[in-house]
Amino acid sequence: MKARVYVTLKGGVLDPQGKAIHHALEGLGFAGVNDVRAGKMIELDLADGTSDADIDAMCSKLLANTVIENYRIEKLG
Amino acid sequence: MKARVYVTLKGGVLDPQGKAIHHALEGLGFAGVNDVRAGKMIELDLADGTSDADIDAMCSKLLANTVIENYRIEKLG
């Protein structure tokens, strides 16, 4: 079973990586970029039968820092 | 207009970040994790009318290293 976890910074949190990408895109001549936010994606290859609660625990204990980050789990079956 | 870019390592490329996450999950007692691959997600807030070709150029010129990485673009309208 595969699952993908998307980790993004919460709304008010400064995102220097996103700012750097934004600046670099403008430097390359791409106009019309209003904002850039950088996040992480983690692809998990799990044993069949891994419970949703287990995946959620992996996220909250290790994959995301829930003080400043949100996470979203997508199961690929 | 919003778009998300997902950047993942190509198949044969070693992924030390994924390996570290895998090891840490096992250390926390999560059994049944077969493999972990780490990737990036970049959320772009673009001016309306930005062409698909422009977004593709952003990816190939800056966001992804196409020698070792694949990218996928998801437009959110």
Short mmCIF file of N, CA and C in Angstrom, two decimals:
data_model
loop_
_atom_site.label_atom_id
_atom_site.label_comp_id
_atom_site.label_asym_id
_atom_site.label_seq_id
_atom_site.Cartn_x
_atom_site.Cartn_y
_atom_site.Cartn_z
N MET A 1 0.84 -1.19 0.00
CA MET A 1 0.00 0.00 0.00
C MET A 1 0.89 1.25 0.00
N LYS A 2 0.52 2.18 -0.84
CA LYS A 2 1.30 3.42 -0.88
C LYS A 2 0.50 4.57 -0.29
N ALA A 3 1.20 5.47 0.34
CA ALA A 3 0.56 6.68 0.85
C ALA A 3 1.50 7.84 0.62
N ARG A 4 0.91 8.99 0.37
CA ARG A 4 1.73 10.19 0.25
C ARG A 4 1.34 11.15 1.35
N VAL A 5 2.34 11.77 1.95
CA VAL A 5 2.11 12.77 2.98
C VAL A 5 2.62 14.11 2.46
N TYR A 6 1.76 15.11 2.50
CA TYR A 6 2.13 16.45 2.07
C TYR A 6 2.25 17.33 3.31
N VAL A 7 3.42 17.92 3.49
CA VAL A 7 3.67 18.75 4.66
C VAL A 7 3.86 20.20 4.20
N THR A 8 3.02 21.09 4.72
CA THR A 8 3.12 22.50 4.33
C THR A 8 3.23 23.37 5.57
N LEU A 9 3.87 24.50 5.43
CA LEU A 9 3.96 25.44 6.54
C LEU A 9 2.59 26.06 6.79
N LYS A 10 2.27 26.31 8.06
CA LYS A 10 1.01 26.97 8.38
C LYS A 10 1.02 28.40 7.86
N GLY A 11 -0.18 28.97 7.78
CA GLY A 11 -0.36 30.26 7.12
C GLY A 11 0.58 31.37 7.53
N GLY A 12 0.68 31.65 8.80
CA GLY A 12 1.45 32.82 9.23
C GLY A 12 2.95 32.61 9.31
N VAL A 13 3.40 31.40 9.04
CA VAL A 13 4.81 31.09 9.27
C VAL A 13 5.67 31.56 8.10
N LEU A 14 6.74 32.27 8.39
CA LEU A 14 7.65 32.75 7.35
C LEU A 14 8.25 31.57 6.59
N ASP A 15 8.41 31.74 5.28
CA ASP A 15 8.90 30.66 4.43
C ASP A 15 10.09 31.16 3.61
N PRO A 16 11.28 31.17 4.19
CA PRO A 16 12.45 31.69 3.47
C PRO A 16 12.77 30.91 2.20
N GLN A 17 12.51 29.60 2.20
CA GLN A 17 12.77 28.81 1.00
C GLN A 17 11.85 29.26 -0.14
N GLY A 18 10.58 29.44 0.19
CA GLY A 18 9.62 29.92 -0.81
C GLY A 18 10.00 31.30 -1.32
N LYS A 19 10.42 32.18 -0.40
CA LYS A 19 10.85 33.53 -0.79
C LYS A 19 12.04 33.46 -1.75
N ALA A 20 12.99 32.57 -1.46
CA ALA A 20 14.17 32.44 -2.31
C ALA A 20 13.78 31.96 -3.71
N ILE A 21 12.86 30.99 -3.78
CA ILE A 21 12.39 30.49 -5.07
C ILE A 21 11.69 31.62 -5.84
N HIS A 22 10.85 32.37 -5.13
CA HIS A 22 10.13 33.50 -5.74
C HIS A 22 11.12 34.48 -6.36
N HIS A 23 12.13 34.84 -5.57
CA HIS A 23 13.15 35.79 -6.02
C HIS A 23 13.90 35.25 -7.23
N ALA A 24 14.23 33.96 -7.20
CA ALA A 24 14.97 33.36 -8.31
C ALA A 24 14.12 33.31 -9.58
N LEU A 25 12.82 33.02 -9.44
CA LEU A 25 11.94 33.01 -10.61
C LEU A 25 11.88 34.39 -11.25
N GLU A 26 11.78 35.42 -10.40
CA GLU A 26 11.76 36.79 -10.94
C GLU A 26 13.09 37.11 -11.62
N GLY A 27 14.17 36.65 -11.03
CA GLY A 27 15.48 36.87 -11.63
C GLY A 27 15.63 36.21 -12.98
N LEU A 28 14.92 35.11 -13.18
CA LEU A 28 14.96 34.41 -14.47
C LEU A 28 14.00 35.04 -15.48
N GLY A 29 13.26 36.06 -15.05
CA GLY A 29 12.39 36.78 -15.99
C GLY A 29 10.95 36.30 -16.01
N PHE A 30 10.57 35.46 -15.07
CA PHE A 30 9.16 35.03 -15.02
C PHE A 30 8.35 36.09 -14.29
N ALA A 31 7.49 36.76 -15.03
CA ALA A 31 6.63 37.78 -14.42
C ALA A 31 5.35 37.10 -13.93
N GLY A 32 4.63 37.80 -13.08
CA GLY A 32 3.32 37.30 -12.68
C GLY A 32 3.35 36.19 -11.65
N VAL A 33 4.44 36.09 -10.91
CA VAL A 33 4.46 35.15 -9.79
C VAL A 33 4.13 35.96 -8.54
N ASN A 34 2.98 35.69 -7.93
CA ASN A 34 2.56 36.47 -6.76
C ASN A 34 3.16 35.95 -5.47
N ASP A 35 3.23 34.65 -5.34
CA ASP A 35 3.74 34.09 -4.09
C ASP A 35 4.19 32.65 -4.33
N VAL A 36 5.14 32.22 -3.54
CA VAL A 36 5.63 30.84 -3.61
C VAL A 36 5.73 30.30 -2.20
N ARG A 37 5.21 29.10 -1.98
CA ARG A 37 5.36 28.43 -0.69
C ARG A 37 5.99 27.07 -0.95
N ALA A 38 6.98 26.75 -0.16
CA ALA A 38 7.66 25.46 -0.34
C ALA A 38 7.17 24.47 0.71
N GLY A 39 7.01 23.25 0.30
CA GLY A 39 6.59 22.21 1.22
C GLY A 39 7.31 20.91 0.93
N LYS A 40 6.91 19.87 1.63
CA LYS A 40 7.55 18.57 1.45
C LYS A 40 6.52 17.53 1.06
N MET A 41 6.97 16.54 0.32
CA MET A 41 6.12 15.40 0.01
C MET A 41 6.90 14.15 0.40
N ILE A 42 6.25 13.25 1.10
CA ILE A 42 6.91 12.01 1.52
C ILE A 42 6.07 10.84 1.04
N GLU A 43 6.68 9.98 0.23
CA GLU A 43 5.99 8.81 -0.29
C GLU A 43 6.33 7.60 0.59
N LEU A 44 5.31 6.98 1.14
CA LEU A 44 5.51 5.83 2.02
C LEU A 44 5.03 4.57 1.32
N ASP A 45 5.87 3.56 1.31
CA ASP A 45 5.45 2.24 0.83
C ASP A 45 5.23 1.39 2.08
N LEU A 46 3.97 1.11 2.38
CA LEU A 46 3.61 0.50 3.66
C LEU A 46 3.08 -0.92 3.46
N ALA A 47 3.23 -1.72 4.49
CA ALA A 47 2.64 -3.06 4.46
C ALA A 47 1.12 -2.92 4.38
N ASP A 48 0.48 -3.85 3.64
CA ASP A 48 -0.97 -3.82 3.58
C ASP A 48 -1.53 -3.97 4.99
N GLY A 49 -2.57 -3.25 5.27
CA GLY A 49 -3.18 -3.35 6.58
C GLY A 49 -2.67 -2.33 7.58
N THR A 50 -1.73 -1.49 7.16
CA THR A 50 -1.31 -0.40 8.04
C THR A 50 -2.51 0.52 8.26
N SER A 51 -2.82 0.80 9.51
CA SER A 51 -4.05 1.54 9.79
C SER A 51 -3.86 3.03 9.55
N ASP A 52 -4.98 3.70 9.30
CA ASP A 52 -4.94 5.15 9.14
C ASP A 52 -4.37 5.81 10.38
N ALA A 53 -4.70 5.25 11.54
CA ALA A 53 -4.20 5.83 12.80
C ALA A 53 -2.69 5.76 12.86
N ASP A 54 -2.12 4.65 12.35
CA ASP A 54 -0.65 4.52 12.33
C ASP A 54 -0.03 5.58 11.42
N ILE A 55 -0.62 5.76 10.24
CA ILE A 55 -0.07 6.75 9.30
C ILE A 55 -0.15 8.14 9.94
N ASP A 56 -1.28 8.41 10.58
CA ASP A 56 -1.44 9.71 11.23
C ASP A 56 -0.40 9.89 12.33
N ALA A 57 -0.13 8.82 13.06
CA ALA A 57 0.88 8.91 14.14
C ALA A 57 2.26 9.16 13.56
N MET A 58 2.59 8.52 12.41
CA MET A 58 3.88 8.77 11.77
C MET A 58 4.04 10.26 11.45
N CYS A 59 2.95 10.85 10.97
CA CYS A 59 2.99 12.26 10.59
C CYS A 59 3.18 13.15 11.81
N SER A 60 2.37 12.93 12.83
CA SER A 60 2.40 13.85 13.97
C SER A 60 3.65 13.65 14.83
N LYS A 61 4.22 12.43 14.81
CA LYS A 61 5.39 12.19 15.65
C LYS A 61 6.71 12.49 14.94
N LEU A 62 6.74 12.33 13.62
CA LEU A 62 8.03 12.48 12.94
C LEU A 62 7.99 13.38 11.71
N LEU A 63 7.03 13.13 10.83
CA LEU A 63 7.13 13.74 9.51
C LEU A 63 6.83 15.24 9.51
N ALA A 64 5.92 15.67 10.38
CA ALA A 64 5.56 17.09 10.42
C ALA A 64 5.82 17.65 11.81
N ASN A 65 6.23 18.90 11.84
CA ASN A 65 6.31 19.64 13.10
C ASN A 65 5.00 20.39 13.24
N THR A 66 4.08 19.82 14.04
CA THR A 66 2.71 20.34 14.04
C THR A 66 2.58 21.72 14.68
N VAL A 67 3.66 22.23 15.25
CA VAL A 67 3.62 23.60 15.77
C VAL A 67 3.56 24.58 14.60
N ILE A 68 4.31 24.29 13.55
CA ILE A 68 4.39 25.24 12.43
C ILE A 68 3.93 24.63 11.10
N GLU A 69 3.63 23.34 11.08
CA GLU A 69 3.31 22.71 9.80
C GLU A 69 1.97 21.97 9.85
N ASN A 70 1.28 21.97 8.73
CA ASN A 70 0.11 21.12 8.52
C ASN A 70 0.52 19.92 7.69
N TYR A 71 -0.24 18.84 7.80
CA TYR A 71 0.02 17.70 6.92
C TYR A 71 -1.29 17.15 6.37
N ARG A 72 -1.18 16.54 5.20
CA ARG A 72 -2.33 15.93 4.55
C ARG A 72 -1.90 14.57 4.06
N ILE A 73 -2.72 13.57 4.31
CA ILE A 73 -2.39 12.19 3.92
C ILE A 73 -3.24 11.79 2.73
N GLU A 74 -2.60 11.22 1.73
CA GLU A 74 -3.32 10.73 0.54
C GLU A 74 -2.98 9.26 0.39
N LYS A 75 -3.98 8.40 0.51
CA LYS A 75 -3.74 6.96 0.35
C LYS A 75 -3.94 6.57 -1.10
N LEU A 76 -2.99 5.83 -1.65
CA LEU A 76 -3.05 5.44 -3.06
C LEU A 76 -3.53 4.01 -3.23
N GLY A 77 -3.95 3.38 -2.16
CA GLY A 77 -4.52 2.03 -2.25
C GLY A 77 -3.47 0.95 -2.45
N MET B 1 -4.40 32.47 -9.93
CA MET B 1 -4.36 31.05 -10.28
C MET B 1 -3.31 30.35 -9.44
N LYS B 2 -3.66 29.22 -8.93
CA LYS B 2 -2.68 28.47 -8.13
C LYS B 2 -2.23 27.22 -8.87
N ALA B 3 -1.00 26.87 -8.67
CA ALA B 3 -0.49 25.62 -9.24
C ALA B 3 0.44 24.98 -8.21
N ARG B 4 0.44 23.67 -8.20
CA ARG B 4 1.37 22.95 -7.32
C ARG B 4 2.32 22.15 -8.19
N VAL B 5 3.58 22.19 -7.82
CA VAL B 5 4.59 21.41 -8.52
C VAL B 5 5.13 20.36 -7.55
N TYR B 6 5.10 19.11 -7.97
CA TYR B 6 5.64 18.02 -7.15
C TYR B 6 6.94 17.55 -7.78
N VAL B 7 8.01 17.59 -7.02
CA VAL B 7 9.33 17.19 -7.52
C VAL B 7 9.75 15.93 -6.78
N THR B 8 10.03 14.88 -7.54
CA THR B 8 10.45 13.61 -6.93
C THR B 8 11.74 13.13 -7.57
N LEU B 9 12.53 12.40 -6.83
CA LEU B 9 13.74 11.82 -7.38
C LEU B 9 13.39 10.73 -8.37
N LYS B 10 14.17 10.61 -9.43
CA LYS B 10 13.96 9.53 -10.39
C LYS B 10 14.25 8.19 -9.74
N GLY B 11 13.74 7.14 -10.39
CA GLY B 11 13.77 5.81 -9.80
C GLY B 11 15.10 5.33 -9.24
N GLY B 12 16.14 5.38 -10.02
CA GLY B 12 17.39 4.78 -9.59
C GLY B 12 18.24 5.64 -8.67
N VAL B 13 17.78 6.85 -8.39
CA VAL B 13 18.61 7.80 -7.65
C VAL B 13 18.53 7.54 -6.15
N LEU B 14 19.67 7.45 -5.51
CA LEU B 14 19.70 7.25 -4.05
C LEU B 14 19.02 8.40 -3.33
N ASP B 15 18.31 8.08 -2.26
CA ASP B 15 17.54 9.08 -1.53
C ASP B 15 17.90 9.01 -0.04
N PRO B 16 18.98 9.65 0.36
CA PRO B 16 19.41 9.57 1.76
C PRO B 16 18.39 10.15 2.73
N GLN B 17 17.66 11.19 2.29
CA GLN B 17 16.64 11.77 3.18
C GLN B 17 15.53 10.75 3.45
N GLY B 18 15.11 10.08 2.38
CA GLY B 18 14.09 9.04 2.54
C GLY B 18 14.58 7.91 3.44
N LYS B 19 15.83 7.51 3.23
CA LYS B 19 16.43 6.45 4.06
C LYS B 19 16.44 6.85 5.53
N ALA B 20 16.79 8.11 5.79
CA ALA B 20 16.84 8.59 7.18
C ALA B 20 15.45 8.56 7.81
N ILE B 21 14.44 8.98 7.04
CA ILE B 21 13.07 8.97 7.55
C ILE B 21 12.64 7.53 7.83
N HIS B 22 12.96 6.62 6.90
CA HIS B 22 12.62 5.20 7.07
C HIS B 22 13.22 4.67 8.37
N HIS B 23 14.51 4.95 8.56
CA HIS B 23 15.22 4.49 9.75
C HIS B 23 14.58 5.06 11.02
N ALA B 24 14.23 6.34 10.96
CA ALA B 24 13.65 6.99 12.14
C ALA B 24 12.27 6.40 12.46
N LEU B 25 11.48 6.11 11.43
CA LEU B 25 10.16 5.50 11.65
C LEU B 25 10.31 4.15 12.33
N GLU B 26 11.28 3.36 11.85
CA GLU B 26 11.52 2.06 12.49
C GLU B 26 11.97 2.24 13.94
N GLY B 27 12.81 3.23 14.16
CA GLY B 27 13.27 3.51 15.52
C GLY B 27 12.14 3.90 16.45
N LEU B 28 11.10 4.52 15.90
CA LEU B 28 9.93 4.90 16.70
C LEU B 28 8.97 3.73 16.90
N GLY B 29 9.28 2.57 16.28
CA GLY B 29 8.46 1.39 16.50
C GLY B 29 7.40 1.14 15.45
N PHE B 30 7.43 1.90 14.36
CA PHE B 30 6.45 1.65 13.29
C PHE B 30 6.94 0.50 12.43
N ALA B 31 6.25 -0.61 12.49
CA ALA B 31 6.62 -1.76 11.67
C ALA B 31 5.90 -1.65 10.33
N GLY B 32 6.37 -2.41 9.36
CA GLY B 32 5.65 -2.48 8.10
C GLY B 32 5.87 -1.32 7.17
N VAL B 33 6.96 -0.59 7.38
CA VAL B 33 7.32 0.45 6.42
C VAL B 33 8.34 -0.16 5.46
N ASN B 34 7.96 -0.33 4.19
CA ASN B 34 8.85 -0.97 3.23
C ASN B 34 9.85 0.00 2.62
N ASP B 35 9.40 1.19 2.32
CA ASP B 35 10.29 2.14 1.67
C ASP B 35 9.75 3.56 1.88
N VAL B 36 10.65 4.51 1.88
CA VAL B 36 10.26 5.92 1.99
C VAL B 36 11.04 6.71 0.96
N ARG B 37 10.35 7.55 0.23
CA ARG B 37 11.01 8.46 -0.71
C ARG B 37 10.59 9.89 -0.36
N ALA B 38 11.56 10.77 -0.31
CA ALA B 38 11.27 12.15 0.04
C ALA B 38 11.25 13.01 -1.22
N GLY B 39 10.33 13.92 -1.29
CA GLY B 39 10.24 14.82 -2.43
C GLY B 39 9.88 16.23 -1.98
N LYS B 40 9.65 17.09 -2.94
CA LYS B 40 9.33 18.48 -2.64
C LYS B 40 7.99 18.85 -3.26
N MET B 41 7.33 19.78 -2.61
CA MET B 41 6.11 20.33 -3.18
C MET B 41 6.26 21.84 -3.18
N ILE B 42 5.96 22.48 -4.29
CA ILE B 42 6.07 23.93 -4.37
C ILE B 42 4.73 24.49 -4.82
N GLU B 43 4.15 25.35 -3.99
CA GLU B 43 2.87 25.97 -4.33
C GLU B 43 3.12 27.34 -4.94
N LEU B 44 2.63 27.53 -6.15
CA LEU B 44 2.83 28.79 -6.86
C LEU B 44 1.51 29.55 -6.93
N ASP B 45 1.55 30.82 -6.54
CA ASP B 45 0.39 31.69 -6.74
C ASP B 45 0.72 32.57 -7.94
N LEU B 46 0.07 32.30 -9.06
CA LEU B 46 0.44 32.92 -10.33
C LEU B 46 -0.63 33.89 -10.81
N ALA B 47 -0.21 34.87 -11.60
CA ALA B 47 -1.17 35.77 -12.24
C ALA B 47 -2.04 34.95 -13.18
N ASP B 48 -3.33 35.34 -13.26
CA ASP B 48 -4.21 34.65 -14.22
C ASP B 48 -3.65 34.81 -15.62
N GLY B 49 -3.75 33.76 -16.39
CA GLY B 49 -3.26 33.83 -17.76
C GLY B 49 -1.83 33.35 -17.92
N THR B 50 -1.18 32.96 -16.82
CA THR B 50 0.15 32.37 -16.96
C THR B 50 0.00 31.06 -17.76
N SER B 51 0.79 30.92 -18.80
CA SER B 51 0.61 29.78 -19.69
C SER B 51 1.21 28.51 -19.10
N ASP B 52 0.69 27.39 -19.57
CA ASP B 52 1.25 26.10 -19.15
C ASP B 52 2.72 26.01 -19.52
N ALA B 53 3.08 26.57 -20.67
CA ALA B 53 4.48 26.53 -21.10
C ALA B 53 5.37 27.28 -20.12
N ASP B 54 4.87 28.41 -19.59
CA ASP B 54 5.65 29.17 -18.61
C ASP B 54 5.87 28.35 -17.34
N ILE B 55 4.81 27.70 -16.88
CA ILE B 55 4.93 26.91 -15.65
C ILE B 55 5.92 25.77 -15.88
N ASP B 56 5.83 25.15 -17.05
CA ASP B 56 6.75 24.07 -17.38
C ASP B 56 8.19 24.58 -17.41
N ALA B 57 8.37 25.78 -17.96
CA ALA B 57 9.72 26.36 -18.02
C ALA B 57 10.26 26.64 -16.62
N MET B 58 9.38 27.13 -15.71
CA MET B 58 9.81 27.37 -14.32
C MET B 58 10.36 26.07 -13.71
N CYS B 59 9.65 24.97 -14.00
CA CYS B 59 10.04 23.68 -13.43
C CYS B 59 11.38 23.23 -14.00
N SER B 60 11.50 23.27 -15.31
CA SER B 60 12.70 22.69 -15.92
C SER B 60 13.92 23.59 -15.72
N LYS B 61 13.70 24.90 -15.56
CA LYS B 61 14.84 25.80 -15.40
C LYS B 61 15.26 25.99 -13.95
N LEU B 62 14.32 25.88 -13.03
CA LEU B 62 14.68 26.20 -11.64
C LEU B 62 14.23 25.17 -10.62
N LEU B 63 12.95 24.78 -10.69
CA LEU B 63 12.38 24.03 -9.57
C LEU B 63 12.88 22.60 -9.48
N ALA B 64 13.14 21.98 -10.64
CA ALA B 64 13.59 20.59 -10.62
C ALA B 64 14.93 20.47 -11.33
N ASN B 65 15.75 19.58 -10.85
CA ASN B 65 16.98 19.21 -11.54
C ASN B 65 16.64 17.99 -12.39
N THR B 66 16.39 18.23 -13.67
CA THR B 66 15.82 17.17 -14.51
C THR B 66 16.80 16.03 -14.79
N VAL B 67 18.05 16.18 -14.37
CA VAL B 67 18.98 15.06 -14.50
C VAL B 67 18.59 13.95 -13.52
N ILE B 68 18.20 14.33 -12.33
CA ILE B 68 17.91 13.33 -11.30
C ILE B 68 16.46 13.39 -10.78
N GLU B 69 15.70 14.39 -11.22
CA GLU B 69 14.36 14.56 -10.65
C GLU B 69 13.28 14.62 -11.73
N ASN B 70 12.11 14.10 -11.39
CA ASN B 70 10.91 14.27 -12.20
C ASN B 70 10.05 15.35 -11.57
N TYR B 71 9.21 15.99 -12.37
CA TYR B 71 8.25 16.92 -11.78
C TYR B 71 6.87 16.71 -12.39
N ARG B 72 5.88 17.06 -11.60
CA ARG B 72 4.48 16.96 -12.03
C ARG B 72 3.80 18.26 -11.65
N ILE B 73 3.03 18.79 -12.58
CA ILE B 73 2.35 20.07 -12.35
C ILE B 73 0.86 19.82 -12.15
N GLU B 74 0.30 20.42 -11.13
CA GLU B 74 -1.14 20.30 -10.85
C GLU B 74 -1.71 21.71 -10.79
N LYS B 75 -2.58 22.03 -11.73
CA LYS B 75 -3.19 23.36 -11.72
C LYS B 75 -4.47 23.33 -10.90
N LEU B 76 -4.62 24.31 -10.03
CA LEU B 76 -5.79 24.33 -9.14
C LEU B 76 -6.83 25.34 -9.62
N GLY B 77 -6.63 25.92 -10.79
CA GLY B 77 -7.61 26.84 -11.37
C GLY B 77 -7.62 28.19 -10.69
#
